[in-house]
Coordinates of C-alpha atoms and ligand atoms in Angstrom, one line a residue:
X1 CA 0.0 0.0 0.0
X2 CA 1.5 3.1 -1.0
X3 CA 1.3 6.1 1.3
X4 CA 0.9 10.1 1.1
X5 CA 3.6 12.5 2.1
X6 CA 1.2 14.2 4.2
X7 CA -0.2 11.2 6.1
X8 CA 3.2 9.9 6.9
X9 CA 4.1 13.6 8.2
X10 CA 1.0 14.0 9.9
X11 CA 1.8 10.2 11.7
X12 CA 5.6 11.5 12.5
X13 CA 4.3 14.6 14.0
X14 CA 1.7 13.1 16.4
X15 CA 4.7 10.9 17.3
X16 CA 7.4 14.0 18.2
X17 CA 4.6 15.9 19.6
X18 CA 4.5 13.7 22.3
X19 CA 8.4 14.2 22.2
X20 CA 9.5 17.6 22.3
X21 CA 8.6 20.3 24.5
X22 CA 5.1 22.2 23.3
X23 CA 7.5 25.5 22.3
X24 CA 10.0 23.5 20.5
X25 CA 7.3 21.6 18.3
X26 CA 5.5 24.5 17.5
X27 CA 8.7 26.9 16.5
X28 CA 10.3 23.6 14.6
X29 CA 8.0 21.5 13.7
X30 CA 4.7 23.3 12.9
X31 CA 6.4 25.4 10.0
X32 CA 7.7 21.9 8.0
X33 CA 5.5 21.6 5.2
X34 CA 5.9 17.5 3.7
X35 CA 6.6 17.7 0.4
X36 CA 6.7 14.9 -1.2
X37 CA 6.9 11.1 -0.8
X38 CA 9.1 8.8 -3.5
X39 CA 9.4 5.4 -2.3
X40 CA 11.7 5.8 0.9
X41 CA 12.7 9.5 1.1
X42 CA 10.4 11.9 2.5
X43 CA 11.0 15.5 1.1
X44 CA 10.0 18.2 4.1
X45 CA 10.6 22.1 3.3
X46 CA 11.9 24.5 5.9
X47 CA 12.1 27.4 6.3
X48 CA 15.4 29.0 6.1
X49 CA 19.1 27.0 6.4
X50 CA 19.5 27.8 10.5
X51 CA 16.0 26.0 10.7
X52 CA 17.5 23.3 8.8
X53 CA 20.9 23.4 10.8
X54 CA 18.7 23.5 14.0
X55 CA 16.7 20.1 13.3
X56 CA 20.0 18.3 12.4
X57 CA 21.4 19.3 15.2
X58 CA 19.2 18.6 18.1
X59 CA 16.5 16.3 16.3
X60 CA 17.9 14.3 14.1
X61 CA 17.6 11.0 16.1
X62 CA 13.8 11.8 16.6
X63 CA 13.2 12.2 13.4
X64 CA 15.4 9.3 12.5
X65 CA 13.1 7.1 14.2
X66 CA 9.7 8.2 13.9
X67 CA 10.4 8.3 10.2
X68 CA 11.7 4.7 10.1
X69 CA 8.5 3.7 12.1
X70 CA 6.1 5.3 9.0
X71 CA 8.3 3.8 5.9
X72 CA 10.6 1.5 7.1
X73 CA 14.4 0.6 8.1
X74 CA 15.7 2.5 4.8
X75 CA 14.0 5.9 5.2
X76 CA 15.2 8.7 4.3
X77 CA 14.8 12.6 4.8
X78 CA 15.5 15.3 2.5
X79 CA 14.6 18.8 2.8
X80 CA 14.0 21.7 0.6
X81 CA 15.3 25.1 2.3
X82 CA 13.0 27.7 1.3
X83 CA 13.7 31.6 1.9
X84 CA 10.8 33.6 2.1
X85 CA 12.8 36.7 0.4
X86 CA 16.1 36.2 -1.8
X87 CA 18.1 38.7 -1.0
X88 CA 21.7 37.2 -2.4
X89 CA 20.5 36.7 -5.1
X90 CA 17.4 37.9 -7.1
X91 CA 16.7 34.7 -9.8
X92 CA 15.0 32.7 -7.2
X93 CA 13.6 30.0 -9.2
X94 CA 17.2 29.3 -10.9
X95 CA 19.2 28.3 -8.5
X96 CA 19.3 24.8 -8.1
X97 CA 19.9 22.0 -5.8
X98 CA 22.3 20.1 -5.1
X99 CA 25.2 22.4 -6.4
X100 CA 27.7 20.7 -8.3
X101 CA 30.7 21.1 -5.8
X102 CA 31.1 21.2 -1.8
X103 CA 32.0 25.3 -2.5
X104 CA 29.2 25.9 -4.4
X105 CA 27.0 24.3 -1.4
X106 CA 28.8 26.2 1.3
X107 CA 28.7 29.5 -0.4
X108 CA 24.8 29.3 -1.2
X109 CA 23.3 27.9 1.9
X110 CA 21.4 31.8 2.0
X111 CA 20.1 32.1 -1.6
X112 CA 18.2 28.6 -2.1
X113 CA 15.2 28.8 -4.7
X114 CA 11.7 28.9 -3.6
X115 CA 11.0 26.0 -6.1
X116 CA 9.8 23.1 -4.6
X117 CA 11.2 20.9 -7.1
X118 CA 14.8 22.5 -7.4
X119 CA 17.2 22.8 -4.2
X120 CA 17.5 19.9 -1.7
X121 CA 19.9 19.1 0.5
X122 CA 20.8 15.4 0.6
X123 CA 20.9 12.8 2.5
X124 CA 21.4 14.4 6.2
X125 CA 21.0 11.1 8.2
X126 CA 24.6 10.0 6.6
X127 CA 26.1 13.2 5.6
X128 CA 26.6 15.8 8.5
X129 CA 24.7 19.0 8.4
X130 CA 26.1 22.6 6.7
X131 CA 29.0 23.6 9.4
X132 CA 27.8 25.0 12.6
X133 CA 27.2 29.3 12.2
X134 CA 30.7 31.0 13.8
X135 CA 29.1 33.9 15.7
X136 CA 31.3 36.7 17.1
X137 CA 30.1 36.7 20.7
X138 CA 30.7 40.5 20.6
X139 CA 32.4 40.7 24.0
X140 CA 35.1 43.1 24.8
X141 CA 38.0 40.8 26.7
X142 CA 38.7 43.2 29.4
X143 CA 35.3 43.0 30.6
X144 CA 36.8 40.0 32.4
X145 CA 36.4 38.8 36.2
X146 CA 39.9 38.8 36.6
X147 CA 39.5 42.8 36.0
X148 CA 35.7 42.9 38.3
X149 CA 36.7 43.9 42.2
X150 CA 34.3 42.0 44.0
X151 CA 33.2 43.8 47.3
X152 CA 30.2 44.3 49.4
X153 CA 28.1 46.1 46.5
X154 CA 28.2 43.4 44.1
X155 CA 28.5 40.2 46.0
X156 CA 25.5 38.3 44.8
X157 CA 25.9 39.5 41.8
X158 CA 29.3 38.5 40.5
X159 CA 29.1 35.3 42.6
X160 CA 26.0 34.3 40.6
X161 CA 27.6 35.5 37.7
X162 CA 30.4 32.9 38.2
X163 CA 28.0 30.0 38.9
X164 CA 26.3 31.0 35.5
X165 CA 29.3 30.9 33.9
X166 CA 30.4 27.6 35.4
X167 CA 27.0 25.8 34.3
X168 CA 25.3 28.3 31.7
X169 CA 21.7 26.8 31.7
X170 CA 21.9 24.6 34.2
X171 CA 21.9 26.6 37.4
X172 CA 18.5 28.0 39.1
X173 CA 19.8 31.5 38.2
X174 CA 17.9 31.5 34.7
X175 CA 17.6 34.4 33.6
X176 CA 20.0 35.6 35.8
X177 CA 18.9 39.4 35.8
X178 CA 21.3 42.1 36.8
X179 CA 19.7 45.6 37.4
X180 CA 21.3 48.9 39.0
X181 CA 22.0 52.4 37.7
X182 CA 23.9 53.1 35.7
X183 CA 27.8 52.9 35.6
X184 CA 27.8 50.5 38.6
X185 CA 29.0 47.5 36.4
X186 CA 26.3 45.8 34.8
X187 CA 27.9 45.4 31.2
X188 CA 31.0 44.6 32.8
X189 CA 29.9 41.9 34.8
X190 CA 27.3 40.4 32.6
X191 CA 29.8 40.4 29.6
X192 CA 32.2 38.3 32.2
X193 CA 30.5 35.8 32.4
X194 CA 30.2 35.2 28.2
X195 CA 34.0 35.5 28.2
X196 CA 34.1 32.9 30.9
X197 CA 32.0 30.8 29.1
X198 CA 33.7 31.0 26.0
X199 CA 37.0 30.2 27.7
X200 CA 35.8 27.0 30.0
X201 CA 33.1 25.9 26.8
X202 CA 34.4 27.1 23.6
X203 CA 32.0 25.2 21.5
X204 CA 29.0 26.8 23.0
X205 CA 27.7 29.8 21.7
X206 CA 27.5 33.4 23.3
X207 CA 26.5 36.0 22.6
X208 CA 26.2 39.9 23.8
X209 CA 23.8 42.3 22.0
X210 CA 22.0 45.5 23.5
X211 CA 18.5 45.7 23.3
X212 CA 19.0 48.7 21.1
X213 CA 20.9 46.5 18.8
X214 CA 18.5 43.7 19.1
X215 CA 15.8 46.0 18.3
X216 CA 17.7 47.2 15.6
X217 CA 17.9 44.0 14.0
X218 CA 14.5 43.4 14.2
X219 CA 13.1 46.3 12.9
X220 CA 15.9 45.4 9.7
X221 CA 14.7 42.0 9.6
X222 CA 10.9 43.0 8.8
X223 CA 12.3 45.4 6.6
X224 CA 14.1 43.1 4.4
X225 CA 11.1 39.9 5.0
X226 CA 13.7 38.0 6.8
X227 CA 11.7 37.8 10.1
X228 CA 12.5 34.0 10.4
X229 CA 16.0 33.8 10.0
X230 CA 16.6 36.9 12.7
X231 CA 14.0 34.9 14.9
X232 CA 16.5 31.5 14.3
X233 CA 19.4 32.9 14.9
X234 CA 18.6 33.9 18.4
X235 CA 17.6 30.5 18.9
X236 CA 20.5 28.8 18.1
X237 CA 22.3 31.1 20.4
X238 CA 23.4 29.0 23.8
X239 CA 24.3 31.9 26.2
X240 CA 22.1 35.1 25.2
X241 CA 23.2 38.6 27.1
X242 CA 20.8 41.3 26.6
X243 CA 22.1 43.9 28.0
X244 CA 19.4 47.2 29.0
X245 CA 16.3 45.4 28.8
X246 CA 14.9 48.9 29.6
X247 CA 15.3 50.3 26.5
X248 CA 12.5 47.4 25.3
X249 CA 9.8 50.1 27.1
X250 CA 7.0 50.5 24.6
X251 CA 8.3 48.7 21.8
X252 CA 5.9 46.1 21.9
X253 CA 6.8 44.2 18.9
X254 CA 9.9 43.4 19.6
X255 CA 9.3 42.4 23.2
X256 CA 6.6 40.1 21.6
X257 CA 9.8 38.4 19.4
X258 CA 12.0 38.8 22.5
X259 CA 9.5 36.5 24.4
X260 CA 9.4 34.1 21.8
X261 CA 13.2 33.6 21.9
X262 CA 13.4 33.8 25.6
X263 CA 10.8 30.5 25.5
X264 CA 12.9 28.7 23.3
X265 CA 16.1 29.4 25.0
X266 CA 14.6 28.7 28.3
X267 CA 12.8 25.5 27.6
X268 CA 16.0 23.9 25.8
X269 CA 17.8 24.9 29.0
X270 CA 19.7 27.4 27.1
X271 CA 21.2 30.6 29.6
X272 CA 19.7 34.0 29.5
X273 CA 21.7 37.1 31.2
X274 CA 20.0 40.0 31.2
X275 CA 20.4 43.5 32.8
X276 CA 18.1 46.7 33.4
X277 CA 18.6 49.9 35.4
X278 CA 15.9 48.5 37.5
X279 CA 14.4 45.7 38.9
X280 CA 11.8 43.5 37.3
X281 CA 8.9 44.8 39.5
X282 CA 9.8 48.5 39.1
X283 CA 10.1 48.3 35.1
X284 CA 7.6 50.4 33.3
X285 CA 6.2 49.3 30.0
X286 CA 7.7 46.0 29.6
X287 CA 4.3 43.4 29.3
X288 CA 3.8 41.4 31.7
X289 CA 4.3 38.2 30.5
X290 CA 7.8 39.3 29.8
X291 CA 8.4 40.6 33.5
X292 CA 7.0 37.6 35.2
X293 CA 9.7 35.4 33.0
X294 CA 12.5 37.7 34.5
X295 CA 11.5 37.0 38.0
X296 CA 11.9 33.3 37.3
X297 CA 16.1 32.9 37.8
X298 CA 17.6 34.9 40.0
X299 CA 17.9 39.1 40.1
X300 CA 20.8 40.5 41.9
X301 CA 21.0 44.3 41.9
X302 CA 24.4 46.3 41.8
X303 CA 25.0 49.0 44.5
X304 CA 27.1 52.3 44.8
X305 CA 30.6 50.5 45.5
X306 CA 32.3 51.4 48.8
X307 CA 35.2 53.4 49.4
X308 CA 37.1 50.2 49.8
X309 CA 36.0 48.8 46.7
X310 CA 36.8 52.4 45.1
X311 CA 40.3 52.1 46.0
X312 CA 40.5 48.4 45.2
X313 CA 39.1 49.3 41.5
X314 CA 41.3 52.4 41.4
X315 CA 44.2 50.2 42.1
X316 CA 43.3 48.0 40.1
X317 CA 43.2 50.1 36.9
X318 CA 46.4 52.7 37.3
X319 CA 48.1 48.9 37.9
X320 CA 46.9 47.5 34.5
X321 CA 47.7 51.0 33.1
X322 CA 51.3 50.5 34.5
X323 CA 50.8 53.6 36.3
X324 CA 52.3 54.1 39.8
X325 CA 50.6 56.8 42.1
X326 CA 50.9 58.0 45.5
X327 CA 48.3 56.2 47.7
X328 CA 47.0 60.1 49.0
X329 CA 45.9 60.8 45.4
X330 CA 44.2 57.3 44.8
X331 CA 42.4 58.2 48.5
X332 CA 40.8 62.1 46.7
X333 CA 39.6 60.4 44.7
X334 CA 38.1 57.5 46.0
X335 CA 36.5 59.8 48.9
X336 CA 35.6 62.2 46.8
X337 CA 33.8 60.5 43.6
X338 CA 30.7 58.4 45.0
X339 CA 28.5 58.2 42.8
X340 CA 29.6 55.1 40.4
X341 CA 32.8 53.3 39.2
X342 CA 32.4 54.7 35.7
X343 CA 32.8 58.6 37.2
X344 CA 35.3 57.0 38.7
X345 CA 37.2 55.9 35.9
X346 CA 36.7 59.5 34.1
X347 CA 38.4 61.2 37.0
X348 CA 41.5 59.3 37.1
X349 CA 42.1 58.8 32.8
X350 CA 40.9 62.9 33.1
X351 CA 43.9 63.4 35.5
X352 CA 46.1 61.4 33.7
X353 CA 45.9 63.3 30.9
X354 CA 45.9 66.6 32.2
X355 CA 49.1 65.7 33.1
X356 CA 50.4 64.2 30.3
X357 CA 49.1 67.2 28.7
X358 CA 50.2 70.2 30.8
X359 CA 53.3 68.5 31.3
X360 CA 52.6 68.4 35.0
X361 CA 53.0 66.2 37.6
X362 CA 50.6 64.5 38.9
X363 CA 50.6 65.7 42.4
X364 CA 47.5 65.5 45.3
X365 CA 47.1 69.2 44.5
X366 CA 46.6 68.5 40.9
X367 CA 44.3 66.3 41.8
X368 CA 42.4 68.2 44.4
X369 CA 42.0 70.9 41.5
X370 CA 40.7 68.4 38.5
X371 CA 38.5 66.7 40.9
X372 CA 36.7 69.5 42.5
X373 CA 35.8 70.7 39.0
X374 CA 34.8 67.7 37.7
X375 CA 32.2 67.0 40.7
X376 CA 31.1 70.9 39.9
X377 CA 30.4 69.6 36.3
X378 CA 28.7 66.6 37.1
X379 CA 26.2 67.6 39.8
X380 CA 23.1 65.9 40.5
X381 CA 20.8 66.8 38.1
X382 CA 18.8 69.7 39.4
X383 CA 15.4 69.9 40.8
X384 CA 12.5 71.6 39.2
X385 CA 11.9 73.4 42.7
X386 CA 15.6 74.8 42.8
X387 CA 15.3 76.3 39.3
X388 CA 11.7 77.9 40.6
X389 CA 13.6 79.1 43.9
X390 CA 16.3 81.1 41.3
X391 CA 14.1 81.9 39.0
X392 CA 11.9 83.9 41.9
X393 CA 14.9 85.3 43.8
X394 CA 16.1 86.7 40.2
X395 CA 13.6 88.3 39.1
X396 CA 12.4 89.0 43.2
X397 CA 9.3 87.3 42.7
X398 CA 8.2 85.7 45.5
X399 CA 7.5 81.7 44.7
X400 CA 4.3 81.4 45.8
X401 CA 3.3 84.3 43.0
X402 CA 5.0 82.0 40.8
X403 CA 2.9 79.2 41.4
X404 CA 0.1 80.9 41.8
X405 CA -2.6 81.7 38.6
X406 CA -2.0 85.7 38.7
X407 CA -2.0 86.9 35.2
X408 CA 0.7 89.8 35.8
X409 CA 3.1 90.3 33.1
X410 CA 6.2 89.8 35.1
X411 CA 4.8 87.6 37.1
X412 CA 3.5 85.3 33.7
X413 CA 7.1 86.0 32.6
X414 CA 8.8 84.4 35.9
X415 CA 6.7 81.4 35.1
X416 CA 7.7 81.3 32.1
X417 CA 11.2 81.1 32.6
X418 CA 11.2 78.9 35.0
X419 CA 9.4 76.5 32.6
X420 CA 11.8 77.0 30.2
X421 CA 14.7 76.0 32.4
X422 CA 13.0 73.2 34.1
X423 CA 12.6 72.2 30.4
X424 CA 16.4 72.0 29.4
X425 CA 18.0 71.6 32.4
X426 CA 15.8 68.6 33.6
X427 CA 14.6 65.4 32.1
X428 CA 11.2 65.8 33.2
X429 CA 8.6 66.2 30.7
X430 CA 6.4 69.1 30.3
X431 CA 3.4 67.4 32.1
X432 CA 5.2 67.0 35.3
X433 CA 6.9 70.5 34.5
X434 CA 3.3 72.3 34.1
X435 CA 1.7 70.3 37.2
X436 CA 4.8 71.7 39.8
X437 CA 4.0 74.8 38.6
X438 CA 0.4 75.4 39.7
X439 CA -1.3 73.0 37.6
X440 CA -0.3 74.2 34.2
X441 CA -1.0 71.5 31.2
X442 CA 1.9 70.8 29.1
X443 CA 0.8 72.7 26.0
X444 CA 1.1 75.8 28.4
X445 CA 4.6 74.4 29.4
X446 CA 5.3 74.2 25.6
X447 CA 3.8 77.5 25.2
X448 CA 5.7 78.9 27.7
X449 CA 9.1 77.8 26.1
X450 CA 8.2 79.2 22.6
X451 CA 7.7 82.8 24.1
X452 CA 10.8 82.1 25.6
X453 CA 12.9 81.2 22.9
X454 CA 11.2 84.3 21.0
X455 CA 12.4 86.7 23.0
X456 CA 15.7 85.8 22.8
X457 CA 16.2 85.6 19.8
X458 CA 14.7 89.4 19.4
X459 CA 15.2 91.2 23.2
X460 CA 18.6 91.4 24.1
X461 CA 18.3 92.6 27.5
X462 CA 16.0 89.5 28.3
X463 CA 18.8 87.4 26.7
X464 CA 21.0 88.6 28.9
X465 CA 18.8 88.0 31.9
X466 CA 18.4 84.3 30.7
X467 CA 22.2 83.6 30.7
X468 CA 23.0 85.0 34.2
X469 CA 20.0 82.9 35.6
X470 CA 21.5 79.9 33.7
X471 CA 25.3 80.9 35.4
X472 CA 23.5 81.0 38.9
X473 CA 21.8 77.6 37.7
X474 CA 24.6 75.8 36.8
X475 CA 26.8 77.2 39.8
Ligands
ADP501 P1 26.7 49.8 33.6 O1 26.6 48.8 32.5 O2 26.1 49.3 34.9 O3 26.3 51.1 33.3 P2 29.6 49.3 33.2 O4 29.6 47.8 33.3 O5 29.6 49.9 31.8 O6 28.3 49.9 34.0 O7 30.7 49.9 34.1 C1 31.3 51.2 33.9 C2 32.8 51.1 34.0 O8 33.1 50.8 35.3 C3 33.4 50.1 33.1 O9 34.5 50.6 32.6 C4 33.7 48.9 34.1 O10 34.8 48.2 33.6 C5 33.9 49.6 35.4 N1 33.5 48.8 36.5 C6 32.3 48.7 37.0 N2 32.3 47.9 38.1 C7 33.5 47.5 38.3 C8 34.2 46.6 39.2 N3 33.5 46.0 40.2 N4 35.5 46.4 39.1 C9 36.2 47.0 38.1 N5 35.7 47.8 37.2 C10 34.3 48.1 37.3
MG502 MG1 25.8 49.1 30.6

């Protein structure tokens, strides 16, 4: 009795179904499309070539034996790659299959034919797949543990980072989810961890991509109709870092694709390392779908470092650098730049090269100068109620008139500027601007920044008003 292609793939699938998790039969095995049946060898069409890599890879032996269940001991599989759009190369229906040498094969794997009767690759269950992708794991080697001071502020952290790295996947810490603000060491540490990797399991494949990057890619992807290969890339990938999950606020398609491949990884036990400038629960417009996945490994937040671990990372760097520097000079600066290790870093390669430049020594007093400008400069960012506070005691305005609703011209004017300072010198937006400032709306807010930027550009008294207000601000 001779049988259908599509009965005998139907009879496989119910078979692997039971096999494979749900995810993994519906991103690998729901797309094949049987083809044809000619005696023994069932013709399936895929996809895209990382589809076809993929099934060899981790499926073969499944569908070795559900095949040779349907049609007997001398089955075979062949497979039809099919690119929905042919960018290489735009004679789809030309190409054909199987090239005529190994080179040909290797160079065309991206540009197969649409034509169902043309391109096949052979025989897989004897001859080994198309060589495994080479992907750059885009990690920047001094971003290694050997150069991460460990201390108080990032205990959990790096230690989790290390298990990770000892057993990517396999630990409880998946996703392992590193959050903190920003220059405390996130990038650093999570890119540690892929370098680790790489150097313990060099056949396993990392990789590092920002979300911006990821989104990037994405966005290209539907551009160019190559949605499927960017979405089986990512799944072949065995240690993803996503570094600044953040940046995924709003965008909602691509957190829809960034769930799919987090699924995949996740259920084939493949590690996820991801980090945000907060934690799960505090991240705004990420679904929630996607923020009840990150809470399922292990967070661990970075903190402000110590002054301990500030001189230990000082150290650390000037000794790397082959600098040598007095101890008091390393102690400035380590008392006297808090905030986070990458100020920290600016300060000293800053006083470095002010004395490289300048000829100078470097000497505490040097030091003492460059840093107390530096902090000037870098100053918390400043409040919408300071700016009001100037603005009033500029133009002697008492605050209260400012916030009030009195229509009086300089009074409306003191408003206004205030507006339009807590407009560029703040990252609030105009709602919150308008609502600290007696309820305004933001179009007033907007408004109010127009007339501003008008009358500089025409009154030059005013203009000169604005830029001693912004010297007082910035003092
Ligand atoms: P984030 O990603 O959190 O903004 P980064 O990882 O980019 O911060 O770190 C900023 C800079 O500080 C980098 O140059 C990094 O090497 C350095 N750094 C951060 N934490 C440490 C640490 N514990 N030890 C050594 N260098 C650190
Ligand atoms: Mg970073």
């Amino acid at each position: 009795m001779s049988k259908n292609h599509e009965a005998v793939w139907k009879n496989c699938l119910q078979v692997i179904k039971d096999n494979v998790p749900s995810v993994s039969f519906r991103t690998w095995f729901e797309p094949i499309v049987p083809v044809k049946l000619d005696q023994n060898v069932l013709t399936i069409q895929v996809p895209s070539p990382f589809f076809y890599e993929y099934l060899e890879e981790q499926y073969i032996d499944l569908l070795k034996k559900t095949l040779r269940k349907e049609i007997g001991q001398e089955a075979k599989l062949e497979y039809n790659v099919v690119m929905e759009n042919n960018t290489m190369n735009n004679r789809p229906y030309t190409v054909r299959f199987p090239a005529r040498n190994k080179t040909e094969l290797h160079n065309r794997p991206l540009s197969l034919p649409v034509d169902k009767d043309a391109p096949q690759i052979r025989n897989p269950f004897i001859i080994p797949g198309l060589k495994k992708l080479n992907i750059d794991p885009q990690l920047n080697p001094e971003y290694s543990f050997s150069n991460f001071i460990e201390g108080e502020c990032n205990r959990l952290a790096r230690s989790a980072g290390y298990a990770v790295s000892n057993k990517p996947g396999k630990t409880a810490f998946n996703p392992l989810f590193f959050y903190g603000d920003s220059g405390l060491g996130k990038t650093h540490l999570a890119q540690a961890i892929g370098i680790e990797v790489k150097e313990k399991s060099p056949e396993l494949t990392v990789l590092y991509v920002t979300a911006n990057r990821f989104q990037t890619q994405f966005i290209e992807s539907i551009r160019s109709n190559t949605r499927n290969d960017f979405l089986h890339f990512y799944q072949v990938i065995d240690v993803l870092i996503l570094d600044d999950v953040h940046e995924f606020a709003g965008k909602e398609k691509t957190q829809d694709i960034f769930f799919h491949i987090f699924n995949h990884l996740h259920q084939s036990g493949k590690q996820l390392i991801l980090t945000s400038d907060k934690a799960p629960v505090e991240l705004q417009g990420l679904e929630q779908r996607l923020l009840s996945r990150f809470k399922w490994g292990l967070s661990a937040d970075l903190q402000t470092p110590d002054y301990e671990t500030r001189m230990a990372i000082l150290k650390k760097k000037i000794y790397n650098d082959g600098i040598v520097m007095g101890d008091d000079i390393l102690e400035y600066i380590a008392s006297h730049v808090t905030n986070n290790v990458r100020e920290l870093e600016g300060a000293l390669i800053s006083l470095l090269a002010q004395s490289t430049l300048n000829k100078k020594e470097i000497t505490l007093d040097l030091a003492r100068q460059m840093i107390d400008k530096l902090i000037k400069s870098s100053r918390k960012e400043l409040s919408i109620e300071y700016i009001q506070k100037v603005v009033s005691e500029y133009f002697n305005v008492p605050i209260e008139l400012i916030l009030s609703k009195t229509r009086k011209r300089e009074i409306v004017q003191a408003r206004q500027v205030a507006m339009y300072f807590s407009k560029n010198l703040t990252k609030s937006s105009l709602t919150t601007i308008g609502s600290k400032i007696g309820g305004k709306d933001h179009a007033t807010v907007l408004h109010a920044c127009k007339t501003v930027n008008n009358l500089i550009d025409t009154d030059k008294r005013f203009r000169l008003q604005i830029e001693e207000i912004g010297k007082k601000l910035k003092m």
